[in-house]
mmCIF file of C-alpha atoms in Angstrom:
data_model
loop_
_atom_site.group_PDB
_atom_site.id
_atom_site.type_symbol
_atom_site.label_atom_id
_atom_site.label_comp_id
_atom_site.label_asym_id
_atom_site.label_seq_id
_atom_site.Cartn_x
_atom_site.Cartn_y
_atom_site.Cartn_z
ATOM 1 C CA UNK A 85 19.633 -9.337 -0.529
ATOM 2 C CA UNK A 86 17.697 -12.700 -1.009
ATOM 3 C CA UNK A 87 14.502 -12.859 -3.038
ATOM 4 C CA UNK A 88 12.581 -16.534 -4.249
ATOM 5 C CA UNK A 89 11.902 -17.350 -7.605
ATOM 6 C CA UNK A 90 9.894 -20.536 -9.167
ATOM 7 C CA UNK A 91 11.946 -22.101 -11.838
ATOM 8 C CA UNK A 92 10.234 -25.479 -13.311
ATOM 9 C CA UNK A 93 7.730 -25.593 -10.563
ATOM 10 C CA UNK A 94 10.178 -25.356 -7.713
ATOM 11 C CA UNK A 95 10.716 -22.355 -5.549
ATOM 12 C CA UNK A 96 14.470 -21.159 -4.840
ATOM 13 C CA UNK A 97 15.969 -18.530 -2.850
ATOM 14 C CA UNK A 98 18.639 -16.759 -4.793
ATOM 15 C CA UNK A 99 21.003 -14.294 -4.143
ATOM 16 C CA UNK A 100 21.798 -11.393 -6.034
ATOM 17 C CA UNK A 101 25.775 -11.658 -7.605
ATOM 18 C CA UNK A 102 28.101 -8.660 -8.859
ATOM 19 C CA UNK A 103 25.813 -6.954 -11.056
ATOM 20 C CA UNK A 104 21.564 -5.900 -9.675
ATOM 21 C CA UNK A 105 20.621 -7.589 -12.892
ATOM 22 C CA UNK A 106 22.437 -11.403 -12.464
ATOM 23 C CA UNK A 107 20.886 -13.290 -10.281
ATOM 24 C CA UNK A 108 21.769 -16.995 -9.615
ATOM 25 C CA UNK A 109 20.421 -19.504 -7.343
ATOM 26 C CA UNK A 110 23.413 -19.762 -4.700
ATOM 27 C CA UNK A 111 21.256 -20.695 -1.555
ATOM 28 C CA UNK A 112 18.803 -23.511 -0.443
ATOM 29 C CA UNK A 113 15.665 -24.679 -2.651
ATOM 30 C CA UNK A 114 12.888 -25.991 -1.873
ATOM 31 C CA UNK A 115 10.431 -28.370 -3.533
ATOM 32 C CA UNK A 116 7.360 -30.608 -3.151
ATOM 33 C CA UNK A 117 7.867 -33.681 -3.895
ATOM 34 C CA UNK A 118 5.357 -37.029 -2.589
ATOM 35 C CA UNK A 119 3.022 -34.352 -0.784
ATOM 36 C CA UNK A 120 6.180 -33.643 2.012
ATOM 37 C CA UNK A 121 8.434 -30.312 1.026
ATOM 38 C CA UNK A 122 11.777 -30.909 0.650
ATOM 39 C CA UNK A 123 14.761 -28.542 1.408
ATOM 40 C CA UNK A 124 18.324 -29.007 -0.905
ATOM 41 C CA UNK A 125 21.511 -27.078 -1.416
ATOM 42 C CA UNK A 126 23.554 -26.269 -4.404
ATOM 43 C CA UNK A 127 26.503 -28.203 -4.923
ATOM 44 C CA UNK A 128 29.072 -25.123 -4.778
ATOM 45 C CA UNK A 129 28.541 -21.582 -4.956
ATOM 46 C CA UNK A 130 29.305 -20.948 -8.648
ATOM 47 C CA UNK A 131 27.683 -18.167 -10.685
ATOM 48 C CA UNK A 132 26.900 -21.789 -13.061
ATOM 49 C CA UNK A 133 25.866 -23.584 -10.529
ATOM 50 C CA UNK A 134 22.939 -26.114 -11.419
ATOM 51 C CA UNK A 135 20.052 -27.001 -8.895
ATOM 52 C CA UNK A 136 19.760 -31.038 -8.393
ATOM 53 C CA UNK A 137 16.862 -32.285 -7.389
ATOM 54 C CA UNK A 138 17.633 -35.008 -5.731
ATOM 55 C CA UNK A 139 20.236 -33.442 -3.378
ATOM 56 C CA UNK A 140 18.896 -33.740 0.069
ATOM 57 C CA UNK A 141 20.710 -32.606 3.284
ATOM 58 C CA UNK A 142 20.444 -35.604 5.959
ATOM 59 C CA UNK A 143 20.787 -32.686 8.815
ATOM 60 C CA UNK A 144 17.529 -31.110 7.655
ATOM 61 C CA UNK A 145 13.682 -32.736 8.865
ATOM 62 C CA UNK A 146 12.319 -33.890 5.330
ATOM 63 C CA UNK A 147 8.749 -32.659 6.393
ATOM 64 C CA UNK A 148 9.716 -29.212 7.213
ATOM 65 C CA UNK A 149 7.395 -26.349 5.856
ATOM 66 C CA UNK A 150 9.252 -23.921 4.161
ATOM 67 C CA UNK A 151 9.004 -20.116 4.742
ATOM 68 C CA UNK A 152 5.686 -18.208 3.322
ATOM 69 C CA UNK A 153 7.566 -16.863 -0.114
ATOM 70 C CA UNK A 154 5.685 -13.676 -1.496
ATOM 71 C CA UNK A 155 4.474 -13.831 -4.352
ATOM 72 C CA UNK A 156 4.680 -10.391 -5.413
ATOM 73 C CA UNK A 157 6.641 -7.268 -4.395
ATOM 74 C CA UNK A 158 5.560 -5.652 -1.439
ATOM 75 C CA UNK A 159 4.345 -1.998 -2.074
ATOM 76 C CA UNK A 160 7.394 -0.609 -0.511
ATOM 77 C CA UNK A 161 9.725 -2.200 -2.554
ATOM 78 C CA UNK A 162 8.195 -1.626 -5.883
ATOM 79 C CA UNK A 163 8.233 2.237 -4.886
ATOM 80 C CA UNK A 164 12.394 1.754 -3.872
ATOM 81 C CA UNK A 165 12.560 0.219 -7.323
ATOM 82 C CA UNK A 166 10.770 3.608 -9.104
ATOM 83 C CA UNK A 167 12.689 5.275 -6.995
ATOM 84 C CA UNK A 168 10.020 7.204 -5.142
ATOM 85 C CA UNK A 169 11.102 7.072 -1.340
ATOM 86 C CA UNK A 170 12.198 10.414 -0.906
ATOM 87 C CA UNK A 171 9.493 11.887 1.231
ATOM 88 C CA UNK A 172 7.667 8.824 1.837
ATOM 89 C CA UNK A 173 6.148 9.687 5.580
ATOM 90 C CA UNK A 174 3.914 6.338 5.352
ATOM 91 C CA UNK A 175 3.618 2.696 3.760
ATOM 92 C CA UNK A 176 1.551 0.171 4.928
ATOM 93 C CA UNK A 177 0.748 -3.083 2.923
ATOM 94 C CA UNK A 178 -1.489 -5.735 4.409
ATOM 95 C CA UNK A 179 0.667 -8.112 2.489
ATOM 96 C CA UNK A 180 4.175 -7.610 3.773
ATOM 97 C CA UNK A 181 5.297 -9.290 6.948
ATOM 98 C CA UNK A 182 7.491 -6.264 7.815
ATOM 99 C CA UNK A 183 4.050 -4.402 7.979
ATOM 100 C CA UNK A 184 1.525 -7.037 9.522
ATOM 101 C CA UNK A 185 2.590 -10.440 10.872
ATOM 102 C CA UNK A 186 -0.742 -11.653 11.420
ATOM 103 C CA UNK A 187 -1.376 -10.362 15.020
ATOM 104 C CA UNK A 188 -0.706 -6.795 16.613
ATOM 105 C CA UNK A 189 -0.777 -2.930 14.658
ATOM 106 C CA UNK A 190 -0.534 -2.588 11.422
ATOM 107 C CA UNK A 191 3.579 -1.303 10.308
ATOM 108 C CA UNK A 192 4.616 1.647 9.167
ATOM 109 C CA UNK A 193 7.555 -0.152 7.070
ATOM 110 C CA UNK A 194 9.285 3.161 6.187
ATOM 111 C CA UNK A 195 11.547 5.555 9.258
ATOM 112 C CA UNK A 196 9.529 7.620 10.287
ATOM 113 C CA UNK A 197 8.002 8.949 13.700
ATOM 114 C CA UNK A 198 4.592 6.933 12.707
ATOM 115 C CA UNK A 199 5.733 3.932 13.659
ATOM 116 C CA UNK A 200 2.302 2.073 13.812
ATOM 117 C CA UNK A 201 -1.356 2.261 12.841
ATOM 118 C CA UNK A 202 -3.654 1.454 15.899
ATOM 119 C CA UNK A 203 -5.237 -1.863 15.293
ATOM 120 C CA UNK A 204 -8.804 -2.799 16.200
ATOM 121 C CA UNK A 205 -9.913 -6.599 16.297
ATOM 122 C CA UNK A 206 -13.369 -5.347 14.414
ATOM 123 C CA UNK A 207 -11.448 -4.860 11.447
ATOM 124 C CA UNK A 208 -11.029 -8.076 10.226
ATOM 125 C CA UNK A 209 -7.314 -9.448 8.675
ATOM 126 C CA UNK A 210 -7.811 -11.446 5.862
ATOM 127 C CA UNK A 211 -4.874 -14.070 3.732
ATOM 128 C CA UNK A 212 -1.508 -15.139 4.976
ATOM 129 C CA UNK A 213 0.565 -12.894 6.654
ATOM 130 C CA UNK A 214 3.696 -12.211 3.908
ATOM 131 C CA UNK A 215 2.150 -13.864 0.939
ATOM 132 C CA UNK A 216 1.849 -10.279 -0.317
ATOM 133 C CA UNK A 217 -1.070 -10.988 -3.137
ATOM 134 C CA UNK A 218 -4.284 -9.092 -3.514
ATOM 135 C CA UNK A 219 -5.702 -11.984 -0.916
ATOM 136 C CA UNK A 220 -3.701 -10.087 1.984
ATOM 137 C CA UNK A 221 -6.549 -6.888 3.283
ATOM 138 C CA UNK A 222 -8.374 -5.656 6.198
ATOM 139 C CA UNK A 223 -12.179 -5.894 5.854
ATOM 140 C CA UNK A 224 -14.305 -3.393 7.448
ATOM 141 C CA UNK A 225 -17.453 -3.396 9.406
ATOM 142 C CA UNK A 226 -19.094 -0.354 9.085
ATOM 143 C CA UNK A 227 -18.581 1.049 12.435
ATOM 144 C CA UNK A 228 -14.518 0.644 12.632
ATOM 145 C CA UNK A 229 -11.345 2.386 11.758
ATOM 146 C CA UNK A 230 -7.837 2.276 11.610
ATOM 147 C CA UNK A 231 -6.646 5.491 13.887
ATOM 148 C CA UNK A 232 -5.244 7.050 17.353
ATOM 149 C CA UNK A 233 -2.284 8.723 15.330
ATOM 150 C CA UNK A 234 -0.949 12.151 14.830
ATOM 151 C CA UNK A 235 -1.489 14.559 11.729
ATOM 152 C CA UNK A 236 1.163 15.360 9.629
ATOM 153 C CA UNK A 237 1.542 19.435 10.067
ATOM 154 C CA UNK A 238 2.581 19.068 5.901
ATOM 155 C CA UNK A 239 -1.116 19.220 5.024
ATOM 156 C CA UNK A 240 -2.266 22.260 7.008
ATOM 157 C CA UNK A 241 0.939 24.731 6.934
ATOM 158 C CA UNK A 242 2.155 27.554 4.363
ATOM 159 C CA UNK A 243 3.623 26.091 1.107
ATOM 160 C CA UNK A 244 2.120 22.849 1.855
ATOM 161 C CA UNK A 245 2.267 19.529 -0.636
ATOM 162 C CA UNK A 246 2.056 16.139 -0.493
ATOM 163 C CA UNK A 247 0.247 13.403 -2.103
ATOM 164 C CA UNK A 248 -1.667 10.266 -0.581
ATOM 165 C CA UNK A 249 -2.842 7.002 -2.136
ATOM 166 C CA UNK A 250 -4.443 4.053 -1.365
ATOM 167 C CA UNK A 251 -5.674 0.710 -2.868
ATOM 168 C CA UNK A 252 -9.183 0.104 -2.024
ATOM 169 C CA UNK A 253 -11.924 -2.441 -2.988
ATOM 170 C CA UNK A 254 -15.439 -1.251 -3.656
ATOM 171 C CA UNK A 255 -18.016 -4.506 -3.096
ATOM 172 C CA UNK A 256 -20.694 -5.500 -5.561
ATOM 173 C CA UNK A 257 -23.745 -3.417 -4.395
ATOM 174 C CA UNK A 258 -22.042 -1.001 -2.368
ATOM 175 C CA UNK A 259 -24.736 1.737 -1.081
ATOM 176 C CA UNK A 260 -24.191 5.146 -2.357
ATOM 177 C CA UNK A 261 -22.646 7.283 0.628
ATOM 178 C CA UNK A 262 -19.780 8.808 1.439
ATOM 179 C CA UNK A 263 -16.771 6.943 2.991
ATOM 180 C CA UNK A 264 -13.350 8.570 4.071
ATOM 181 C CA UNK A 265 -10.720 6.832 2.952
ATOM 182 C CA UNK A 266 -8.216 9.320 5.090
ATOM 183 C CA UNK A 267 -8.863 12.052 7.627
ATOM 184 C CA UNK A 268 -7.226 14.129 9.797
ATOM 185 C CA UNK A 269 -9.976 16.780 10.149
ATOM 186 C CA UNK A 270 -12.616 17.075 12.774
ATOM 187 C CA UNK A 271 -16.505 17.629 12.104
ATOM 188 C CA UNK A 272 -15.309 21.198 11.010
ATOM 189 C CA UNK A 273 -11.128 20.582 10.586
ATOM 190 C CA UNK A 274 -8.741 21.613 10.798
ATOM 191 C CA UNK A 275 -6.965 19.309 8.571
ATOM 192 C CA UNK A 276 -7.965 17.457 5.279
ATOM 193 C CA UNK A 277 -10.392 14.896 4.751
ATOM 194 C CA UNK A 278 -9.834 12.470 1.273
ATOM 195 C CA UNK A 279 -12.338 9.874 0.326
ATOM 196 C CA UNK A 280 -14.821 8.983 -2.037
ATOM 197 C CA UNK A 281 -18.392 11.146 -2.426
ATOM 198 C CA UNK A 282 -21.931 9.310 -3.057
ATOM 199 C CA UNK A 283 -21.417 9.169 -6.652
ATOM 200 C CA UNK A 284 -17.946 7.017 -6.164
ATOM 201 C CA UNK A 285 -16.136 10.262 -7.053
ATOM 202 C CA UNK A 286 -12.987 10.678 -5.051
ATOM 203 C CA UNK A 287 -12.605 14.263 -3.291
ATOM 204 C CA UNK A 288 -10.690 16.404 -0.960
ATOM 205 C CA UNK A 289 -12.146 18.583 1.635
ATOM 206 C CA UNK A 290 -9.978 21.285 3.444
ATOM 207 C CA UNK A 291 -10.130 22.590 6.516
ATOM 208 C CA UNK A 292 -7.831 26.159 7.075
ATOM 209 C CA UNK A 293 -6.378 27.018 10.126
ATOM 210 C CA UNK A 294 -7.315 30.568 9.672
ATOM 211 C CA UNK A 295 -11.231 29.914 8.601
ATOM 212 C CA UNK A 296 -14.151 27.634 9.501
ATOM 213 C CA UNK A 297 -14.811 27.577 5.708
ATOM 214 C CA UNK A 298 -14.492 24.148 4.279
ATOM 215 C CA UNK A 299 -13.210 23.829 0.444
ATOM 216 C CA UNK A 300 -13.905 20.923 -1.174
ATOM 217 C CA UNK A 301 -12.678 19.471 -4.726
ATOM 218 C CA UNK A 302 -14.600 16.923 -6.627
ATOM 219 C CA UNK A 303 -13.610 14.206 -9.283
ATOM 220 C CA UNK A 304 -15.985 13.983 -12.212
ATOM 221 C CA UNK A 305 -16.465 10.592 -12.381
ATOM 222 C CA UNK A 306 -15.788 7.303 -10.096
ATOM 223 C CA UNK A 307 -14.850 3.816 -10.223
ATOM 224 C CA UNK A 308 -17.238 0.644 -10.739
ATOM 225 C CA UNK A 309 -17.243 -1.652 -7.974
ATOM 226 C CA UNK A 310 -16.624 -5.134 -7.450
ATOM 227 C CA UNK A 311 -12.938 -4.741 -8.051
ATOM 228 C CA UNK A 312 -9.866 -3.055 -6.242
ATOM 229 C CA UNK A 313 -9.158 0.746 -7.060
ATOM 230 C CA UNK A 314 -6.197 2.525 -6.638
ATOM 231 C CA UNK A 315 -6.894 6.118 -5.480
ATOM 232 C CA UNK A 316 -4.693 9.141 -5.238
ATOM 233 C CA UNK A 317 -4.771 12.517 -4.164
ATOM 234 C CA UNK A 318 -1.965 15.580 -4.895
ATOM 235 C CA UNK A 319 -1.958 19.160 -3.220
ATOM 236 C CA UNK A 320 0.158 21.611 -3.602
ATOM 237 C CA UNK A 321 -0.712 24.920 -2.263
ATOM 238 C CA UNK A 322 -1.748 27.790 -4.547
ATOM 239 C CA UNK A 323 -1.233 25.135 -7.038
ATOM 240 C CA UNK A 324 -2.806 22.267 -8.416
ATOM 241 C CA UNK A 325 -4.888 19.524 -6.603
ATOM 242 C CA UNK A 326 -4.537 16.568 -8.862
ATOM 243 C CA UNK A 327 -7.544 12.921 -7.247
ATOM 244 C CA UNK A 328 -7.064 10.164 -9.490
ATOM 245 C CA UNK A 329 -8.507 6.654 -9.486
ATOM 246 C CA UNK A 330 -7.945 3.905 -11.851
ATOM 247 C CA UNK A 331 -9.005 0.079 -11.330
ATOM 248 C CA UNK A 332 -6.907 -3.009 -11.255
ATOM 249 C CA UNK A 333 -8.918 -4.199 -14.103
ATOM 250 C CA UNK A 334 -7.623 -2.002 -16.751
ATOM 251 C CA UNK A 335 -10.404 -0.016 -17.358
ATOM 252 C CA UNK A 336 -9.595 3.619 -17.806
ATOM 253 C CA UNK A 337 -9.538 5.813 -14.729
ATOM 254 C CA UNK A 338 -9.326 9.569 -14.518
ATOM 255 C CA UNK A 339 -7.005 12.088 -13.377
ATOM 256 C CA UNK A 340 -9.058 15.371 -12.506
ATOM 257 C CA UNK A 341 -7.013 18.475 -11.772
ATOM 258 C CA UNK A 342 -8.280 21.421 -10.336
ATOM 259 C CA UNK A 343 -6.630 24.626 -8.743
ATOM 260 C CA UNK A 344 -6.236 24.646 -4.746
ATOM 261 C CA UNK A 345 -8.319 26.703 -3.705
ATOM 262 C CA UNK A 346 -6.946 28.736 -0.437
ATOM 263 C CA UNK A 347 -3.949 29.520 0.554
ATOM 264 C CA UNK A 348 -2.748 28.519 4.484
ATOM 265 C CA UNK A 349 -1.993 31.747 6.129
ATOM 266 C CA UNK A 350 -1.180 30.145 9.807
ATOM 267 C CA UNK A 351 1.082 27.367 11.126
ATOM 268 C CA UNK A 352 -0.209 24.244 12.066
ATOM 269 C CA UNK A 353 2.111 23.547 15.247
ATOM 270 C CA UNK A 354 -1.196 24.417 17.546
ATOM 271 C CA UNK A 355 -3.096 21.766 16.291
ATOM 272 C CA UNK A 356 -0.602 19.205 15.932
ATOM 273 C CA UNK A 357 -2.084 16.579 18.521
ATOM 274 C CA UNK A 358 -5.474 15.470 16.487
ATOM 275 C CA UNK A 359 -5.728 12.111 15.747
ATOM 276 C CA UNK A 360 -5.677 10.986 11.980
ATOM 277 C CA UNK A 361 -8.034 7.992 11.153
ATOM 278 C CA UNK A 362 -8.123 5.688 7.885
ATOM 279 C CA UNK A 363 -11.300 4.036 6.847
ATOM 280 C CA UNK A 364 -13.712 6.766 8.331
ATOM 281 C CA UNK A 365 -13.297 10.485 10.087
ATOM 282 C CA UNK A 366 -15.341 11.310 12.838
ATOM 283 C CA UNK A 367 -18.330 9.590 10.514
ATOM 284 C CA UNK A 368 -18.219 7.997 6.561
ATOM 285 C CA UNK A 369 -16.751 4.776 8.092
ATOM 286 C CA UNK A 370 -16.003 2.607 5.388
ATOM 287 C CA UNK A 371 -19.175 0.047 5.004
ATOM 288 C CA UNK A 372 -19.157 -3.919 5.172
ATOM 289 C CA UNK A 373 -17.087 -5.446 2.624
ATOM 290 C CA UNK A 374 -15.027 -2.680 1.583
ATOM 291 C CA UNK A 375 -11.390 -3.444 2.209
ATOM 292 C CA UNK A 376 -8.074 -1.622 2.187
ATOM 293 C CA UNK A 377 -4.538 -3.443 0.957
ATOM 294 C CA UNK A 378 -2.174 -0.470 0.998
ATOM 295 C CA UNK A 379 -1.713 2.675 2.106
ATOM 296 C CA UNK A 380 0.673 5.676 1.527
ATOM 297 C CA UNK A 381 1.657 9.119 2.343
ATOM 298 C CA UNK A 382 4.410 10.998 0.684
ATOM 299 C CA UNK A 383 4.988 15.014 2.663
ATOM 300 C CA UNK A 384 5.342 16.361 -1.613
ATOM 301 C CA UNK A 385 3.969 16.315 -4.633
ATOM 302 C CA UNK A 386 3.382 13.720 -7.448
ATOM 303 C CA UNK A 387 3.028 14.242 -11.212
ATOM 304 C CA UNK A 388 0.226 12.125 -13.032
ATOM 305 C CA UNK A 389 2.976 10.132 -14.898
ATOM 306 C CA UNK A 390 4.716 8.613 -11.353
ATOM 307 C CA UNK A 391 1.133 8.279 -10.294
ATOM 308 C CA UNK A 392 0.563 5.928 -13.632
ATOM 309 C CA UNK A 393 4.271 4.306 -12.617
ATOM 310 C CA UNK A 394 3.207 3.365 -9.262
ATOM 311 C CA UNK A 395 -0.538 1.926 -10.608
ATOM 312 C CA UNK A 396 1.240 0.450 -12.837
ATOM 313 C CA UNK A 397 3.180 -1.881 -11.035
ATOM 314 C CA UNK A 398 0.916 -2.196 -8.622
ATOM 315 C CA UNK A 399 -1.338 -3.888 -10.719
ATOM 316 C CA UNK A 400 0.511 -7.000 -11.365
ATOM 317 C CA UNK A 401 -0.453 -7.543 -7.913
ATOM 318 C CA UNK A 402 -4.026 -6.613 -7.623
ATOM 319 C CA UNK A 403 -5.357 -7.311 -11.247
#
């Protein structure tokens, strides 16, 4: 596995060697140097090896661009390194080139039988395809959404649990409404609905199979805007239902737990083929301005403390 680091100003692949924590630079470098970038090679392939600068292969064009090098993590592999793949259903970052390359749907990047997210050109990409900052997001119009694919049966079935999260930013002088950051629920469900109320508040609304009766939870209190916020949302059935936000700031978010409050009594299998949407449901689009850099589904339950790991980490990137 290859990964770039800048050492001195200059940008070098490496590879990783015998142990996951020695890395040395084994591969090609590249450097600016005169306003034209520069490729060079290593003199051998030593664990010692030192990088020359002045070592430039004749076989290679001198004014060659080198590849876009990230300069952060992308989502997915700062969850590999906490370890938290195991029931990962969904991960999309607008950052990673193995999830958007600039042009077509946005990636699922994990196995799964969501492959893609159904792309629409009102929803704006914005940053370099790969660079993986907190410059790489979709914008939103008002009046668009990411959808066309299927439900996950996990939310809506007995013994159901799962957690979603997603990092979103709120504009300066965002209008008090209510904008769905995930559904899969129609005007009256079935299915879940999980976005933020009028006050900023993040909430769940649920929709049983066996009931036109909507329950809905509530946070307590909401983010500012102007900034990204990373919000999360845990179920577990008869069980706890855990929405958390927290801001890429620092400022101190909030992790409101409340008691689920139905329990599913049918099986979700008959209404397997409605759409999910992110952004909006069948109304609450997200507004102009807002944007969305990551997205993720997991078909179990978090804790509070991997919640704080992933935020965590994820804020070296958005801060």
């Amino acid at each position: 596995m290859a990964r770039y680091e800048k050492h001195l100003g200059i940008w070098r692949r490496t590879e990783e060697l015998v142990r996951t924590d020695l890395w040395r630079p084994v591969l090609e470098g590249f450097v600016k140097v005169g306003g034209v970038w520069k490729r060079y090679f290593p003199i051998t392939v030593s664990p010692t090896t030192l990088w020359p600068t002045t070592m430039w292969p004749t076989t290679f064009p001198p004014t060659t661009v080198p590849p876009i090098v990230p300069l952060y993590p992308s989502v997915l592999e700062v969850l590999t390194s906490l370890g938290y793949t195991s029931n990962l259903s969904v991960c999309l970052d607008a950052g990673a080139i193995s999830s958007y390359n600039g042009s077509g749907n946005w990636l699922n990047m994990v196995t799964h039988s969501l492959t893609e997210v159904a792309y629409s050109s009102t929803i704006a990409f914005n940053g370099t395809p790969g660079l993986c900052s907190k410059d790489e997001y979709f914008s939103f119009n008002g009046s668009a959404a990411f959808s066309n694919w299927f439900r996950f049966s996990q939310f809506i079935r007995p013994s159901f649990a799962y957690t979603i999260a997603a990092m979103i930013y709120l504009p300066s002088g965002l209008a008090a409404a209510t904008y769905d950051i995930y559904a899969n629920a129609g005007y009256t469900g079935p299915g879940i609905k999980f976005g933020i109320s009028s006050s900023r508040y993040p909430y769940l609304r649920m929709y049983p199979l066996a009931s036109t009766t909507s329950y809905t939870r509530t946070a307590s209190s909401g983010p500012s805007t102007g900034r990204w916020v990373f919000f999360a949302l845990v179920a577990v059935e008869g069980s706890t239902c855990i929405l958390t936000w927290h801001d890429m700031l620092g400022n101190t978010g909030q992790h409101y737990s409340a008691t689920v409050p139905y329990t599913e009594t049918l099986s979700a299998a008959n209404n397997a083929s409605l759409n999910s949407t992110i952004g909006a449901s069948n109304t609450n689009f997200f507004a102009s301005g807002m944007r969305i850099g990551a997205f993720m589904i997991w078909e179990s339950a978090f804790t509070t403390t991997q919640l704080n790991n992933i935020r965590t980490q994820l804020r070296n990137r958005w801060n």
